[in-house]
Coordinates of C-alpha atoms in Angstrom, one line a residue:
M145 CA -0.1 0.0 0.0
A146 CA 2.8 2.3 0.7
A147 CA 4.2 1.8 -2.8
I148 CA 0.9 2.6 -4.2
S149 CA 0.5 5.8 -2.1
W150 CA 3.9 7.2 -3.3
E151 CA 3.0 6.2 -6.9
L152 CA -0.1 8.0 -6.6
L153 CA 1.6 11.0 -5.0
F154 CA 4.4 11.4 -7.8
A155 CA 2.3 10.6 -10.8
I156 CA -1.4 11.0 -10.4
V157 CA -1.4 14.0 -8.2
P158 CA 1.0 16.0 -10.2
G159 CA -1.0 15.0 -13.4
L160 CA -4.1 16.2 -11.8
I161 CA -2.4 19.6 -10.8
L162 CA -1.2 20.1 -14.3
F163 CA -4.8 19.5 -15.7
L164 CA -6.3 22.1 -13.2
Y165 CA -3.4 24.6 -14.0
G166 CA -3.9 24.2 -17.6
I167 CA -7.7 24.6 -17.6
E168 CA -7.6 27.7 -15.2
N169 CA -4.9 29.4 -17.3
F170 CA -6.5 28.3 -20.6
S171 CA -9.6 30.1 -19.7
K172 CA -7.8 33.3 -18.5
E173 CA -5.8 33.4 -21.8
I174 CA -8.9 33.1 -23.9
I175 CA -10.9 35.7 -22.0
S176 CA -8.1 38.1 -21.9
S177 CA -7.4 37.7 -25.5
V178 CA -11.0 39.0 -26.6
G179 CA -11.2 41.5 -23.8
E180 CA -13.9 44.0 -24.1
R181 CA -15.1 42.8 -27.5
F182 CA -16.2 39.6 -25.6
R183 CA -18.2 41.4 -23.2
E184 CA -20.1 43.4 -25.7
T185 CA -20.6 40.3 -28.0
L186 CA -22.2 38.6 -25.3
G187 CA -24.6 41.4 -24.7
K188 CA -25.8 41.1 -28.3
L189 CA -26.0 37.4 -28.6
T190 CA -28.3 36.8 -25.7
K191 CA -31.5 38.5 -26.8
D192 CA -33.3 35.3 -26.8
R193 CA -32.8 31.9 -24.8
W194 CA -31.9 29.6 -27.7
R195 CA -29.0 31.9 -28.9
G196 CA -27.8 32.7 -25.4
A197 CA -27.7 29.1 -24.7
L198 CA -25.8 28.3 -28.0
F199 CA -23.2 31.2 -27.1
G200 CA -22.8 29.9 -23.6
A201 CA -22.2 26.3 -25.0
L202 CA -19.8 27.4 -27.6
L203 CA -18.0 29.7 -25.0
T204 CA -17.8 27.1 -22.6
A205 CA -16.3 24.7 -25.0
T206 CA -13.8 27.2 -26.1
V207 CA -12.6 28.2 -22.5
Q208 CA -13.0 24.7 -21.3
S209 CA -14.6 25.8 -18.1
S210 CA -18.3 26.3 -17.3
A211 CA -17.4 28.1 -14.2
A212 CA -15.8 30.7 -16.1
T213 CA -18.8 31.3 -18.3
T214 CA -21.4 31.4 -15.5
V215 CA -19.2 33.7 -13.3
I216 CA -18.8 36.1 -16.2
A217 CA -22.6 36.0 -17.1
V218 CA -23.4 36.7 -13.3
S219 CA -20.8 39.4 -13.4
L220 CA -22.4 40.8 -16.6
V221 CA -25.8 40.9 -14.8
N222 CA -24.3 42.7 -11.9
A223 CA -22.6 45.4 -14.2
G224 CA -25.9 45.9 -15.9
T225 CA -24.6 44.8 -19.3
I226 CA -27.2 42.0 -19.8
A227 CA -30.5 41.5 -17.9
F228 CA -31.0 38.6 -15.5
S229 CA -33.2 36.9 -17.9
Q230 CA -30.7 37.0 -20.6
S231 CA -28.1 35.3 -18.4
L232 CA -30.4 32.2 -17.9
G233 CA -29.8 31.0 -21.6
V234 CA -26.1 31.4 -21.2
I235 CA -26.0 29.6 -18.1
I236 CA -27.9 26.6 -19.3
G237 CA -25.9 26.5 -22.6
A238 CA -22.7 26.3 -20.1
N239 CA -23.5 22.9 -19.0
I240 CA -23.6 21.6 -22.8
G241 CA -20.4 23.1 -23.5
T242 CA -18.6 21.6 -20.5
T243 CA -19.2 18.0 -22.0
I244 CA -16.4 18.6 -24.6
T245 CA -13.6 17.8 -22.5
A246 CA -15.2 14.5 -21.7
Q247 CA -15.7 13.9 -25.4
L248 CA -12.0 14.8 -26.2
V249 CA -10.6 12.5 -23.7
A250 CA -13.1 9.7 -24.9
F251 CA -11.5 9.9 -28.4
K252 CA -8.2 9.5 -27.1
L253 CA -7.0 13.2 -28.0
T254 CA -4.9 13.4 -24.8
A255 CA -2.1 12.0 -26.7
F256 CA -1.7 15.3 -28.9
G257 CA -1.2 17.2 -25.3
P258 CA 2.5 17.3 -26.0
V259 CA 2.1 18.5 -29.5
F260 CA -0.2 21.3 -28.6
I261 CA 2.4 22.5 -25.8
L262 CA 5.3 22.4 -28.3
A263 CA 3.2 24.4 -30.9
G264 CA 2.1 26.9 -28.3
F265 CA 5.5 27.3 -27.0
V266 CA 7.0 28.1 -30.6
W267 CA 4.1 30.1 -31.6
G268 CA 4.7 32.4 -28.5
L269 CA 8.3 33.0 -29.7
I270 CA 7.8 33.6 -33.3
G271 CA 4.0 34.5 -33.8
G272 CA 4.5 38.2 -34.3
R273 CA 1.5 40.3 -33.6
Y274 CA -0.4 37.1 -32.9
R275 CA 1.8 36.0 -30.4
F276 CA -0.8 36.2 -27.7
V277 CA -2.4 32.9 -29.4
G278 CA 0.5 30.9 -28.1
K279 CA -0.4 30.9 -24.6
P280 CA -3.9 29.4 -25.1
I281 CA -2.5 26.6 -27.5
F282 CA 0.1 25.9 -24.7
Y283 CA -2.6 25.6 -21.9
F284 CA -4.7 23.4 -24.0
G285 CA -2.0 20.9 -24.4
L286 CA -1.2 21.1 -20.9
V287 CA -4.9 20.1 -19.9
F288 CA -4.6 16.9 -22.1
F289 CA -1.0 16.2 -21.1
G290 CA -2.0 16.2 -17.6
L291 CA -5.1 13.7 -18.1
Q292 CA -2.5 11.6 -20.2
L293 CA 0.1 11.5 -17.2
I294 CA -3.0 10.5 -14.9
S295 CA -4.1 7.7 -17.4
G296 CA -0.5 6.3 -17.7
S297 CA 0.1 6.3 -14.2
L298 CA -3.1 4.0 -13.6
D299 CA -1.8 1.3 -15.6
P300 CA 0.7 -0.4 -12.9
I301 CA -1.9 -0.1 -10.2
R302 CA -5.3 -1.0 -12.0
D303 CA -5.4 -4.5 -10.6
D304 CA -4.3 -3.5 -6.9
P305 CA -7.0 -5.1 -4.6
Q306 CA -6.9 -2.1 -2.1
L307 CA -7.4 0.4 -5.0
L308 CA -10.4 -1.6 -6.4
S309 CA -11.9 -2.0 -2.9
L310 CA -11.8 2.0 -2.6
L311 CA -13.4 2.5 -5.9
A312 CA -15.9 -0.3 -5.1
N313 CA -17.6 2.3 -2.8
L314 CA -18.8 4.1 -5.7
D315 CA -21.3 1.2 -6.2
N316 CA -23.6 3.0 -3.7
F317 CA -25.3 5.5 -6.1
F318 CA -25.8 8.3 -3.2
I319 CA -22.1 7.8 -2.2
A320 CA -21.0 8.2 -5.7
L321 CA -23.2 11.3 -6.1
L322 CA -21.5 13.1 -2.9
V323 CA -18.1 12.1 -4.2
G324 CA -19.0 14.1 -7.4
V325 CA -20.4 17.1 -5.5
L326 CA -17.4 17.3 -3.1
F327 CA -14.5 16.6 -5.6
T328 CA -15.9 19.1 -8.0
T329 CA -16.4 21.6 -5.3
A330 CA -12.7 21.2 -4.3
V331 CA -11.2 21.4 -7.7
Q332 CA -13.8 24.1 -8.9
S333 CA -14.3 22.4 -12.1
S334 CA -16.6 19.7 -13.4
S335 CA -14.4 19.4 -16.5
V336 CA -11.6 17.8 -14.3
T337 CA -14.4 15.4 -12.6
S338 CA -15.9 14.3 -16.1
G339 CA -12.2 14.0 -17.6
L340 CA -11.3 12.0 -14.7
M341 CA -14.3 9.6 -14.9
V342 CA -13.5 8.9 -18.6
V343 CA -9.9 8.2 -17.9
L344 CA -10.8 5.8 -14.9
A345 CA -13.7 4.2 -17.0
S346 CA -11.1 3.6 -20.1
S347 CA -8.6 2.2 -17.7
G348 CA -11.2 -0.5 -16.5
L349 CA -11.3 1.0 -13.0
L350 CA -14.8 2.2 -13.1
T351 CA -18.1 0.8 -14.7
L352 CA -20.5 3.1 -16.5
E353 CA -23.0 2.7 -13.4
Q354 CA -20.4 4.1 -11.2
A355 CA -19.4 6.9 -13.3
I356 CA -22.9 8.3 -13.8
P357 CA -23.7 9.5 -10.3
V358 CA -20.3 11.0 -9.9
L359 CA -21.1 13.1 -13.1
L360 CA -24.4 14.1 -11.9
G361 CA -22.8 15.3 -8.6
A362 CA -20.3 17.3 -10.7
N363 CA -22.9 19.4 -11.9
I364 CA -24.1 20.3 -8.4
G365 CA -20.4 21.0 -7.3
S366 CA -19.9 23.2 -10.3
T367 CA -22.1 25.8 -8.7
T368 CA -20.1 26.8 -5.7
T369 CA -17.8 29.1 -7.7
T370 CA -20.7 31.3 -8.9
L371 CA -22.4 31.3 -5.6
F372 CA -19.3 32.6 -3.6
A373 CA -18.6 35.1 -6.6
S374 CA -22.0 36.6 -6.6
A375 CA -22.3 36.9 -2.5
K376 CA -21.5 40.5 -2.6
M377 CA -23.3 41.6 -5.8
D378 CA -26.5 43.1 -6.3
L379 CA -30.0 41.2 -6.1
W380 CA -30.2 40.3 -9.8
A381 CA -26.8 38.9 -10.0
R382 CA -27.4 36.8 -7.0
R383 CA -30.5 35.4 -8.5
A384 CA -28.4 34.5 -11.6
A385 CA -26.1 32.6 -9.3
V386 CA -29.1 30.7 -7.6
A387 CA -30.4 30.1 -11.1
H388 CA -27.3 28.2 -11.8
L389 CA -27.7 26.1 -8.6
L390 CA -31.4 25.4 -9.0
F391 CA -30.8 24.4 -12.7
N392 CA -28.2 22.0 -11.9
V393 CA -29.9 20.6 -8.8
G394 CA -33.2 20.4 -10.9
G395 CA -31.5 18.4 -13.7
V396 CA -30.0 15.8 -11.0
L397 CA -33.3 15.6 -9.5
I398 CA -34.8 14.6 -12.9
F399 CA -32.3 12.0 -13.7
I400 CA -31.8 10.3 -10.4
P401 CA -34.7 8.1 -11.2
L402 CA -33.6 7.8 -14.9
A403 CA -30.0 6.8 -14.0
G404 CA -30.7 3.2 -15.6
V405 CA -32.3 4.6 -18.7
L406 CA -29.5 6.8 -19.3
A407 CA -26.9 4.0 -18.7
D408 CA -28.8 1.8 -21.4
I409 CA -28.9 4.6 -23.8
A410 CA -25.1 5.0 -23.6
L411 CA -24.6 1.5 -23.8
D412 CA -26.8 1.2 -27.0
L413 CA -24.8 4.0 -28.6
G414 CA -21.7 1.7 -28.3
G415 CA -18.1 2.4 -28.0
N416 CA -15.6 1.4 -25.0
V417 CA -16.6 2.3 -21.5
G418 CA -14.8 5.7 -21.4
Q419 CA -17.0 6.7 -24.6
Q420 CA -20.2 5.5 -22.9
V421 CA -19.3 7.5 -19.9
A422 CA -18.8 10.7 -22.0
N423 CA -21.8 10.0 -24.0
A424 CA -23.9 9.6 -21.0
H425 CA -22.7 12.9 -19.6
L426 CA -23.5 14.6 -23.2
I427 CA -27.0 13.1 -23.1
F428 CA -27.7 14.2 -19.5
N429 CA -26.7 17.8 -20.1
V430 CA -28.5 18.3 -23.4
I431 CA -31.7 16.8 -22.3
T432 CA -31.6 18.8 -19.0
A433 CA -30.7 22.2 -20.8
T434 CA -33.8 21.4 -23.5
I435 CA -36.3 21.0 -20.6
F436 CA -35.3 24.1 -18.9
L437 CA -35.1 26.2 -22.0
I438 CA -38.6 25.2 -22.9
V439 CA -39.9 26.3 -19.4
I440 CA -37.5 29.2 -18.9
R441 CA -40.3 31.8 -18.1
Q442 CA -41.7 29.8 -15.4
F443 CA -37.9 28.9 -14.4
Q444 CA -37.4 32.5 -14.0
K445 CA -40.3 33.1 -11.8
V446 CA -39.3 30.2 -9.6
V447 CA -35.7 31.9 -9.1
E448 CA -37.3 35.2 -8.3
R449 CA -39.4 33.7 -5.7
A450 CA -36.5 31.8 -4.2
V451 CA -34.4 35.0 -3.8
P452 CA -37.0 37.7 -3.2
G453 CA -36.4 41.4 -3.2
E454 CA -37.8 44.7 -4.5
E455 CA -34.3 46.0 -6.2
K456 CA -35.0 47.5 -9.7
E457 CA -32.7 45.9 -12.3
I458 CA -30.4 48.6 -13.7
L459 CA -29.3 47.9 -17.5
F460 CA -27.0 49.9 -19.6
R461 CA -29.8 50.7 -22.2
A462 CA -31.1 54.0 -23.6
R463 CA -34.9 54.2 -23.2
Y464 CA -35.8 56.2 -26.2
L465 CA -32.7 56.7 -28.4
T466 CA -32.1 54.1 -31.1
K467 CA -29.1 53.3 -33.3
E468 CA -30.4 55.6 -35.9
L469 CA -32.3 58.9 -35.4
P470 CA -35.5 59.4 -37.5
P471 CA -35.4 61.4 -40.7
E472 CA -37.6 64.0 -39.3
T473 CA -35.7 66.6 -37.3
D474 CA -38.6 67.3 -35.0
K475 CA -38.9 63.5 -34.1
A476 CA -35.2 63.3 -33.6
F477 CA -35.1 66.3 -31.2
R478 CA -38.1 64.5 -29.2
M479 CA -36.2 61.3 -28.9
I480 CA -33.2 63.0 -27.5
E481 CA -35.3 65.2 -25.1
K482 CA -37.0 62.3 -23.7
E483 CA -33.6 60.5 -23.3
L484 CA -32.4 63.5 -21.3
S485 CA -35.6 63.4 -19.1
H486 CA -34.8 59.7 -18.5
S487 CA -31.2 60.7 -17.6
L488 CA -32.6 63.1 -15.1
E489 CA -34.8 60.3 -13.6
V490 CA -31.4 58.2 -13.2
T491 CA -29.5 61.2 -11.7
N492 CA -32.4 61.8 -9.1
E493 CA -32.1 58.1 -8.3
L494 CA -28.5 58.3 -8.1
L495 CA -28.6 61.2 -5.6
E496 CA -31.1 59.6 -3.4
T497 CA -29.2 56.3 -3.4
S498 CA -26.0 58.1 -2.5
F499 CA -27.4 59.9 0.5
L500 CA -28.7 56.5 1.7
S501 CA -25.1 55.1 1.6
L502 CA -24.5 57.5 4.4
S503 CA -26.7 55.5 6.8
D504 CA -25.6 52.6 8.6
G505 CA -25.5 49.4 6.6
G506 CA -25.5 51.1 3.5
R507 CA -23.0 48.8 1.6
R508 CA -25.7 47.6 -0.9
A509 CA -26.4 51.2 -1.5
E510 CA -22.6 51.9 -2.3
Q511 CA -22.9 49.4 -5.1
K512 CA -26.0 50.7 -6.5
V513 CA -24.3 54.2 -6.5
V514 CA -21.3 52.9 -8.8
K515 CA -23.8 51.2 -11.3
L516 CA -26.1 54.3 -11.4
E517 CA -23.1 56.6 -11.8
S518 CA -21.9 54.3 -14.7
L519 CA -25.4 54.4 -16.3
N520 CA -25.4 58.1 -15.9
D521 CA -22.1 58.3 -17.9
Y522 CA -23.3 55.9 -20.6
L523 CA -26.5 57.9 -21.1
D524 CA -24.7 61.2 -21.3
D525 CA -22.3 59.4 -24.0
Q526 CA -25.5 58.2 -25.8
I527 CA -27.1 61.6 -25.8
E528 CA -23.8 63.4 -27.1
D529 CA -23.5 60.8 -29.9
A530 CA -27.1 61.7 -31.0
I531 CA -26.8 65.2 -30.9
L532 CA -23.5 65.0 -33.0
W533 CA -25.4 62.9 -35.6
L534 CA -28.4 65.6 -35.5
S535 CA -26.1 68.6 -35.7
R536 CA -24.7 67.1 -39.1
R537 CA -28.2 67.9 -40.6
S538 CA -29.1 71.4 -42.1
L539 CA -30.6 72.9 -39.0
T540 CA -32.1 76.5 -38.5
E541 CA -30.4 79.1 -35.8
D542 CA -32.9 77.9 -33.2
E543 CA -32.4 74.3 -33.8
G544 CA -28.6 74.8 -33.6
Q545 CA -29.0 76.6 -30.3
R546 CA -31.2 73.7 -29.0
T547 CA -28.4 71.3 -29.8
I548 CA -26.0 73.2 -27.8
L549 CA -28.3 73.7 -24.9
L550 CA -29.0 69.8 -25.1
V551 CA -25.4 68.9 -24.7
R552 CA -24.7 71.2 -22.0
M553 CA -27.6 70.0 -20.1
S554 CA -26.5 66.4 -20.5
N555 CA -23.1 67.3 -19.3
L556 CA -24.5 68.9 -16.3
L557 CA -26.6 65.8 -15.4
E558 CA -23.3 63.9 -15.9
R559 CA -21.4 66.2 -13.4
L560 CA -24.4 65.9 -11.1
G561 CA -23.8 62.3 -11.0
D562 CA -20.0 62.7 -10.2
H563 CA -21.2 64.8 -7.3
A564 CA -23.5 62.0 -6.2
E565 CA -20.7 59.5 -6.6
D566 CA -18.3 61.8 -4.4
I567 CA -20.9 61.4 -1.6
G568 CA -21.0 57.7 -1.9
D569 CA -17.1 57.6 -1.9
L570 CA -17.2 59.8 1.3
A571 CA -19.6 57.3 2.9
A572 CA -17.4 54.4 1.8
G573 CA -14.5 56.2 3.4
V574 CA -16.1 56.5 6.8
R575 CA -17.1 52.8 6.7
E576 CA -13.5 51.6 5.8
K577 CA -12.4 53.5 9.0
G578 CA -14.8 51.0 10.9
R579 CA -17.2 53.9 12.0
T580 CA -20.3 55.7 11.0
L581 CA -21.5 59.1 11.0
P582 CA -23.0 60.5 14.3
K583 CA -26.9 60.3 14.0
D584 CA -27.2 64.1 14.7
Q585 CA -24.8 64.9 11.7
V586 CA -26.7 62.5 9.4
E587 CA -29.8 64.4 10.3
Q588 CA -28.2 67.7 9.6
L589 CA -27.2 66.5 6.3
A590 CA -30.4 65.1 5.8
S591 CA -32.0 68.7 6.1
V592 CA -29.7 70.0 3.4
Y593 CA -30.1 67.0 1.2
E594 CA -34.1 67.6 1.3
M595 CA -33.5 71.2 0.1
L596 CA -31.1 70.0 -2.9
R597 CA -33.7 67.4 -3.8
D598 CA -36.6 69.8 -3.8
N599 CA -34.7 72.2 -6.1
L600 CA -33.9 69.3 -8.5
R601 CA -37.7 68.0 -8.3
Q602 CA -38.7 71.7 -9.5
L603 CA -37.5 70.4 -13.2
G604 CA -40.2 67.7 -13.0
G605 CA -40.2 65.0 -15.6
C606 CA -40.1 67.3 -18.6
L607 CA -37.3 69.9 -19.3
L608 CA -39.6 71.6 -21.8
D609 CA -41.9 72.7 -18.9
V610 CA -39.4 74.7 -17.1
N611 CA -40.2 78.5 -17.0
D612 CA -39.3 81.8 -15.3
E613 CA -41.5 80.6 -12.3
T614 CA -39.6 77.5 -11.8
K615 CA -36.3 79.5 -11.8
A616 CA -37.5 81.8 -9.1
Q617 CA -38.4 78.8 -7.0
V618 CA -35.0 77.3 -7.5
K619 CA -33.3 80.7 -6.7
M620 CA -35.4 81.0 -3.4
G621 CA -34.5 77.4 -2.6
T622 CA -30.8 78.0 -3.2
V623 CA -30.9 80.9 -0.7
T624 CA -32.5 78.8 1.8
M625 CA -30.2 75.9 1.3
N626 CA -27.0 78.2 1.4
A627 CA -28.4 79.6 4.9
R628 CA -29.1 76.1 6.1
I629 CA -25.3 75.0 5.1
N630 CA -23.8 78.0 6.8
A631 CA -25.8 77.1 10.1
V632 CA -24.5 73.4 9.9
Y633 CA -20.9 74.7 9.2
R634 CA -21.0 76.7 12.2
V635 CA -22.4 73.8 14.3
H636 CA -19.7 71.5 13.1
L637 CA -17.0 73.8 13.4
E638 CA -17.9 74.3 17.2
R639 CA -17.9 70.7 17.5
M640 CA -14.4 70.3 16.2
K641 CA -13.3 72.7 19.0
D642 CA -14.2 70.0 21.4
A643 CA -11.3 67.5 21.5
G644 CA -13.5 65.2 23.4
L645 CA -15.7 64.4 20.5
P646 CA -14.7 62.2 17.4
S647 CA -14.7 64.5 14.2
D648 CA -13.0 65.0 10.9
S649 CA -13.4 66.7 7.8
T650 CA -15.9 64.1 6.2
M651 CA -18.9 66.4 7.3
L652 CA -17.3 69.5 5.8
E653 CA -16.5 67.6 2.4
L654 CA -20.1 66.4 2.5
L655 CA -21.6 69.8 2.8
T656 CA -19.2 71.4 0.1
T657 CA -20.2 68.6 -2.2
M658 CA -24.0 69.1 -1.8
E659 CA -23.3 72.9 -2.3
S660 CA -21.7 72.1 -5.7
A661 CA -24.4 69.7 -6.8
N662 CA -26.8 72.4 -6.1
D663 CA -25.0 75.0 -8.3
K664 CA -25.2 72.4 -11.1
V665 CA -28.9 72.1 -10.4
R666 CA -29.2 75.9 -10.7
E667 CA -27.4 76.0 -13.8
L668 CA -29.6 73.2 -15.3
V669 CA -32.9 75.0 -14.5
A670 CA -31.3 78.1 -16.2
M671 CA -30.6 76.3 -19.3
A672 CA -33.6 74.3 -19.5
S673 CA -35.6 77.4 -19.0
E674 CA -33.9 78.9 -22.1
Y675 CA -34.4 75.7 -24.0
S676 CA -38.2 75.8 -23.2
Y677 CA -38.3 79.4 -24.5
I678 CA -36.4 78.7 -27.8
A679 CA -38.5 75.5 -28.4
A680 CA -41.9 77.5 -27.7
R681 CA -40.6 80.2 -30.2
Q682 CA -40.9 77.3 -32.8
G683 CA -44.2 76.2 -31.6
I684 CA -43.0 73.3 -29.6
T685 CA -44.4 72.6 -26.1
G686 CA -44.4 69.7 -23.4
C687 CA -42.6 66.4 -23.9
S688 CA -45.5 64.1 -25.0

């Protein structure tokens, strides 16, 4: 037994390490090679469940890791690049893509591992502008070289009675299922588990009936990476991670009573035991994915009930602007005006959330501030691009003035969003120091913020409805707000004189930020009033 243990230690374990290292780095190299283009493409190719599933399968087959695909899908939901509903197709398709490893091993392609290692190394040296391709090829070869090393190491010990006794425990279906869950959780890759099952079966150490429950368990074990990655993400990203778990657990529950039928189908397809294991893995994942894709709407509702919450999903999408503006100039102006009103809604929500992040337990609010500020920037870019295209047309003097004011108003909203982000950053800084703002300071800030919010609300939902009366109300509100800020300044400066009370400059910085934000509101109201006047001169009123 000692001899066997050392042999396992110095042959099988290094082979497994090479396999794990190869898969991890192969995934990283593929993803880093495509970079941002990959993320943009993923957003475009997930508009319906079937295309999303196909993309998820192809991506996973390429990067050799369903964990990488699902973590990326969940991260993109968290970033607002794709919707939660879009991520479901990608997550379901990833399970089909992960079967490619077992199929390649079953067809004895592990023997080509050294060839890919050598080709990748040489390509990395002489590949010129495409040298970056060398690393993925090298790591792809390392994956199969590791499996080949494990397979060769099993030959001398395949008849050892103690090893056979250990593997005989897999005759118990639920023990084998648990082994699949635990081993995959440990190595963080179902591809490793399925590949090893094919190698062991090809070596005569496992039967098809023993391998199937391990493969089922591997699907459950593969969900842990995504669950851990989503723990600190927003509600919709956590829902996507739980969807991955429920999908894999649901598939296993469907096939537990059908394991015998699955084995019979794999046997009927023929081939050696290793090929039968790979085929069983493929059949299980394809059938499970098809079932869940058919009932994806109902599945989505189940996930939303399993992970309750009222948080609104934030997506990086324009609400009114399209890729091309309509040929009618009046309609084009209307679209831009409505998108600017949408940007105003986002800015209002951003300011509200940034102030909430000041309160105790505002970590979720901090994440939302970051996402809303990015959406604020995105909408500013979209509006500016649309105005640029519009300005290339033959416009009247008044229309030209309107385009200038639209750009300036959009920029002001973006800068107002920056101030909201500054408030969120200051709140995060307080929390990083392990403390919270005193209750009386939060109340003082709340009184100032209420005035800022009231001034911003004077704009309403339509920038074309702003008039001289609105300007006068905001001017009065600004005078009142400045007086309140001065009063709070005096109280805080008196407080700072008392050495017995904890204090720093955070309160002063927050007051200054709110004051600057209100300056932007006042400028915005003035420009909106001017814009409304010019539009009215052209006979245009209201936002409908």
